[in-house]
PDB file of C-alpha atoms (C1' of nucleotides) in Angstrom:
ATOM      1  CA  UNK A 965     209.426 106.545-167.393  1.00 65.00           C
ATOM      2  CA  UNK A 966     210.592 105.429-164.156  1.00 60.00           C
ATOM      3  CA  UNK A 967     214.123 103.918-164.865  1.00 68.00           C
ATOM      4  CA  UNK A 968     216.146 102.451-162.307  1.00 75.00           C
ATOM      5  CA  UNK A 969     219.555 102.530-162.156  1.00 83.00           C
ATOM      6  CA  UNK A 970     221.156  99.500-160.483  1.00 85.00           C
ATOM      7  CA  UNK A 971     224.451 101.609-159.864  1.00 86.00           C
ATOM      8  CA  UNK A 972     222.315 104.588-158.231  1.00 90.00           C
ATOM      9  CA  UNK A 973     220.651 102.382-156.329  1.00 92.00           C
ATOM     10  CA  UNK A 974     224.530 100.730-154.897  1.00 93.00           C
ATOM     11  CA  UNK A 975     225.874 103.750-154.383  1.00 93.00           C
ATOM     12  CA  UNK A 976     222.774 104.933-152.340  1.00 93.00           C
ATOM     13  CA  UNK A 977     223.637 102.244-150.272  1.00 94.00           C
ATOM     14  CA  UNK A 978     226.990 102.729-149.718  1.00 95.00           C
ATOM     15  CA  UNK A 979     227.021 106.395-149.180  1.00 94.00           C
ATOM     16  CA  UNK A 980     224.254 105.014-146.636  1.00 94.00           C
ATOM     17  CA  UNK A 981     226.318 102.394-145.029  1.00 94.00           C
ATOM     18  CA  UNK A 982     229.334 104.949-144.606  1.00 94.00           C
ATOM     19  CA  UNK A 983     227.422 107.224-142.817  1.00 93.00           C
ATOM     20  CA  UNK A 984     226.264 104.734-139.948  1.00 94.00           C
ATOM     21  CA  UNK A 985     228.363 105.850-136.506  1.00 93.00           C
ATOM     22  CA  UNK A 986     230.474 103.425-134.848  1.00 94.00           C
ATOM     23  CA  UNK A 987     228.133 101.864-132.295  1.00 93.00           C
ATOM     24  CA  UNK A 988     225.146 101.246-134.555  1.00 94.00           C
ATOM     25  CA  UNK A 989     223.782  99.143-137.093  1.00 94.00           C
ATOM     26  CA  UNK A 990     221.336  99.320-139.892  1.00 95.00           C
ATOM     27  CA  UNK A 991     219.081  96.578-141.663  1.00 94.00           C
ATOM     28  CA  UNK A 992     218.687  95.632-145.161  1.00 95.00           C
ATOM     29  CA  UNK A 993     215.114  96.713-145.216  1.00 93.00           C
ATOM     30  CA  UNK A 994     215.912  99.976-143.411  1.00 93.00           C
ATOM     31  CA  UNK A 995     218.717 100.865-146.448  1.00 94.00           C
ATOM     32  CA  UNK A 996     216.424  99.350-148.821  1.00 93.00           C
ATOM     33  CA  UNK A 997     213.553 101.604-148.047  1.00 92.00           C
ATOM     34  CA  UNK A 998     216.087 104.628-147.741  1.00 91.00           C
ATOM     35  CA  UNK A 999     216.958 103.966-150.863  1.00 91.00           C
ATOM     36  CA  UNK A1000     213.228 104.064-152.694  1.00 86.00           C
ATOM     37  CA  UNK A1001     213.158 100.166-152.996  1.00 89.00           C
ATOM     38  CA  UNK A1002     211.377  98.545-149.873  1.00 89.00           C
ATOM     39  CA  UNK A1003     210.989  95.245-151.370  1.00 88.00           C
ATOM     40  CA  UNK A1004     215.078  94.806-152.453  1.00 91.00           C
ATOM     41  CA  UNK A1005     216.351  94.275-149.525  1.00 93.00           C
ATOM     42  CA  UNK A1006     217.844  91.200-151.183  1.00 93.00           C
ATOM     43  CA  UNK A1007     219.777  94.033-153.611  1.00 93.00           C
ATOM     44  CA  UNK A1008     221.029  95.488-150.672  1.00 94.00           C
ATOM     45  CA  UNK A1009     222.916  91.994-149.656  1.00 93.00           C
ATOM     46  CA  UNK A1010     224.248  92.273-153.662  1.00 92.00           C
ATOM     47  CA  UNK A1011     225.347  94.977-153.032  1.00 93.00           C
ATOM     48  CA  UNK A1012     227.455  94.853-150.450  1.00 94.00           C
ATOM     49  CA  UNK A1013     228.601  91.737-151.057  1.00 92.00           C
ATOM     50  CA  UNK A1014     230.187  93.335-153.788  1.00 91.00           C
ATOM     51  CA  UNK A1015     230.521  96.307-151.709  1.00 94.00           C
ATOM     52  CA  UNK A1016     234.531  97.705-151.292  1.00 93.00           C
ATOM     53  CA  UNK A1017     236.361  97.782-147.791  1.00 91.00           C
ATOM     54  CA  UNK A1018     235.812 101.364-147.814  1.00 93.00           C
ATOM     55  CA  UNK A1019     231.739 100.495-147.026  1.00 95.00           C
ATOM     56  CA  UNK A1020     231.263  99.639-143.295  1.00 95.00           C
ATOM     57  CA  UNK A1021     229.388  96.160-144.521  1.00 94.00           C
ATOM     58  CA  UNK A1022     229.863  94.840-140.952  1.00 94.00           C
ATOM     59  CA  UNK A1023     227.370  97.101-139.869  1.00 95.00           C
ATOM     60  CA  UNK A1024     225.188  96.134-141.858  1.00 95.00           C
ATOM     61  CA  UNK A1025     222.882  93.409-140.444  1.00 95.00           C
ATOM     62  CA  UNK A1026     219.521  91.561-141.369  1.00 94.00           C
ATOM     63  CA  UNK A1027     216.243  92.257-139.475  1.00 93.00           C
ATOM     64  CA  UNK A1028     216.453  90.342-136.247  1.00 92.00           C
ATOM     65  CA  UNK A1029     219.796  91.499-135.986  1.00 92.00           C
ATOM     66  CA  UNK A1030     221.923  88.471-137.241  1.00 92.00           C
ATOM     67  CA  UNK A1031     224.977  88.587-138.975  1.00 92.00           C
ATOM     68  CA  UNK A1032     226.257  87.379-142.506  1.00 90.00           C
ATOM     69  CA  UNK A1033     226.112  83.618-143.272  1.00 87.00           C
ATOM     70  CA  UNK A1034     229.175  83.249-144.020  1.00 85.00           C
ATOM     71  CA  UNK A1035     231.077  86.042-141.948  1.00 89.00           C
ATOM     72  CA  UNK A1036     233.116  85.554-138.719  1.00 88.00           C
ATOM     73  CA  UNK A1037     234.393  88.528-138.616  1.00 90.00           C
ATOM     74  CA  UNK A1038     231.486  90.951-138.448  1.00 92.00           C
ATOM     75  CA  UNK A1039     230.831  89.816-134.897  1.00 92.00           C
ATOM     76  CA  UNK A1040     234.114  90.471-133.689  1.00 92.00           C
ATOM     77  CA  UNK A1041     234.247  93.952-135.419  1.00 93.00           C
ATOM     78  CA  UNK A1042     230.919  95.208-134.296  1.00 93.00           C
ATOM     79  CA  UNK A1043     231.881  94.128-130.754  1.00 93.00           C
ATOM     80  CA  UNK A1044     234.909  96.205-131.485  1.00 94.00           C
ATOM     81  CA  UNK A1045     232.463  99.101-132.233  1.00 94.00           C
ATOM     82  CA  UNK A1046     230.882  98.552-128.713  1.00 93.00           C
ATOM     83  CA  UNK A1047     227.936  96.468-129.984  1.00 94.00           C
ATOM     84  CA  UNK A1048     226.496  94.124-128.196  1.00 93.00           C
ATOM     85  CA  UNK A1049     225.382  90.773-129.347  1.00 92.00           C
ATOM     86  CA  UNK A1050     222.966  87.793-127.382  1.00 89.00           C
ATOM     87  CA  UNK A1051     223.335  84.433-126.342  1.00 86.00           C
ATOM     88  CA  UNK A1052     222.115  83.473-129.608  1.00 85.00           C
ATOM     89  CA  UNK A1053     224.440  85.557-131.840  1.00 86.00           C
ATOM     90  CA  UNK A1054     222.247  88.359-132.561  1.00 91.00           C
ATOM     91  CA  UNK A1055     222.434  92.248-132.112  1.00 92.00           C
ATOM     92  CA  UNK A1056     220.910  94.102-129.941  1.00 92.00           C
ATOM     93  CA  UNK A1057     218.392  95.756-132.141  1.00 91.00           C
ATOM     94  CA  UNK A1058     216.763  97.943-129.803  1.00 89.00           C
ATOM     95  CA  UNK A1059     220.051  99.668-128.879  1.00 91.00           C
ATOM     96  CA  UNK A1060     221.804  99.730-131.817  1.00 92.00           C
ATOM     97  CA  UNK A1061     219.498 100.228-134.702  1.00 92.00           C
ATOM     98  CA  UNK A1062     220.962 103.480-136.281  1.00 92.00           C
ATOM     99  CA  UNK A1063     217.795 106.647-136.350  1.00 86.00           C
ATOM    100  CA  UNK A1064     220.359 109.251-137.624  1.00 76.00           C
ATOM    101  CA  UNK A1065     218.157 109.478-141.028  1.00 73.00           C
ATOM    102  CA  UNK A1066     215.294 110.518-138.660  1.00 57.00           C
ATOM    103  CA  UNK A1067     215.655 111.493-135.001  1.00 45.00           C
ATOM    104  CA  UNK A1068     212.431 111.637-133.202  1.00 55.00           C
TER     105      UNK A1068
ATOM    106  C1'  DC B 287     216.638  82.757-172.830  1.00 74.03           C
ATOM    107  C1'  DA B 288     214.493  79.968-168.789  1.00 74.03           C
ATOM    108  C1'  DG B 289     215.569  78.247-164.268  1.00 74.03           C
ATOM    109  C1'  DT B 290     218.017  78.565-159.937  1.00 74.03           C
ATOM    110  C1'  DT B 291     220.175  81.120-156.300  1.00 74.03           C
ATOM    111  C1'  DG B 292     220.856  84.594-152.649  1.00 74.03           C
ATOM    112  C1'  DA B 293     224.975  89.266-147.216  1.00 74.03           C
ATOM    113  C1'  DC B 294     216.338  89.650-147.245  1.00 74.03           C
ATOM    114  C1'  DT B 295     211.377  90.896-145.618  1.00 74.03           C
ATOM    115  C1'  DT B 296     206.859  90.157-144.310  1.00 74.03           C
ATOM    116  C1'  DG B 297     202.834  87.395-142.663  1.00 74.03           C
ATOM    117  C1'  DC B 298     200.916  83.613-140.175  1.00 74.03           C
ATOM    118  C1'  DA B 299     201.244  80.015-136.449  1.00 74.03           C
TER     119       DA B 299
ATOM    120  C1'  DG C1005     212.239  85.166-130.815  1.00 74.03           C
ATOM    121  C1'  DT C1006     211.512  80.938-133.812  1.00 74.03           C
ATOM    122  C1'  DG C1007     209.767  78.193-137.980  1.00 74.03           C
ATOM    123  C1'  DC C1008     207.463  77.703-142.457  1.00 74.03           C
ATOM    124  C1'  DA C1009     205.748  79.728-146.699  1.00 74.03           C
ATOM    125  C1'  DA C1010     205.359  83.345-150.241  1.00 74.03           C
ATOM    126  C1'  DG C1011     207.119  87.531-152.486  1.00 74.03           C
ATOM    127  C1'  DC C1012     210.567  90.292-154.594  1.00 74.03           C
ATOM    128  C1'  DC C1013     214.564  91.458-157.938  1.00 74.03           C
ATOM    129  C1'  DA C1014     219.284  91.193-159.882  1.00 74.03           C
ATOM    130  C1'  DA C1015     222.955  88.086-160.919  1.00 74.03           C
ATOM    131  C1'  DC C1016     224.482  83.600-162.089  1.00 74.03           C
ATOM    132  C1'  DT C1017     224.164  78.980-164.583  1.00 74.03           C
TER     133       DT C1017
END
DNA sequence: CAGTTGACTTGCA
DNA sequence: GTGCAAGCCAACT
């Protein structure tokens, strides 16, 4: 029987999370899918907003590259970590979406 | 225990 | 990239 454990599935995605480089970011669908579940990428926003200090959260970004709701300071600390953001307050995607999983 | 909410994604326009 | 709608699942009310 396929059980899934919520807690397996958290601490997939923070042993994910802490393993993204300074300089990069990651999506919730790209963790999500990492993780087995493709179609919780809503868990993955649960999860780290529960997620300890310890888990680089503020790398963690939403498809189109825009930051938390509710969360000045991601911005400023991923343009700390040398990534850049657009005119209208998103990441830059293309340059900082994180392929360590899978290099090509 | 049913309904609403949410640090989201995908598809269509 | 942007906007609207539907889907998905755990946690909260």
């Amino acid at each position: 029987m396929s059980e899934f454990n919520k807690e397996a599935f958290y601490k997939a995605v923070y042993d994910l999370v802490k393993q993204i480089p300074s300089g990069f970011v990651l999506t919730y669908g790209t963790i999500a899918l990492l993780c087995g579940r493709p179609q919780n990428s809503r868990l993955v926003g649960k999860a780290m907003s529960q997620a300890p200090q310890e888990v680089f959260a503020y790398r963690v970004v939403n498809h189109i590259g825009r930051t938390v709701p509710d969360w000045a300071e991601q911005r400023v600390l991923l343009e700390a970590e040398e990534v850049t953001f657009k005119e209208n307050g998103c990441v830059d995607l293309k340059k900082h979406i994180w392929r360590g999983y899978s290099t090509k």
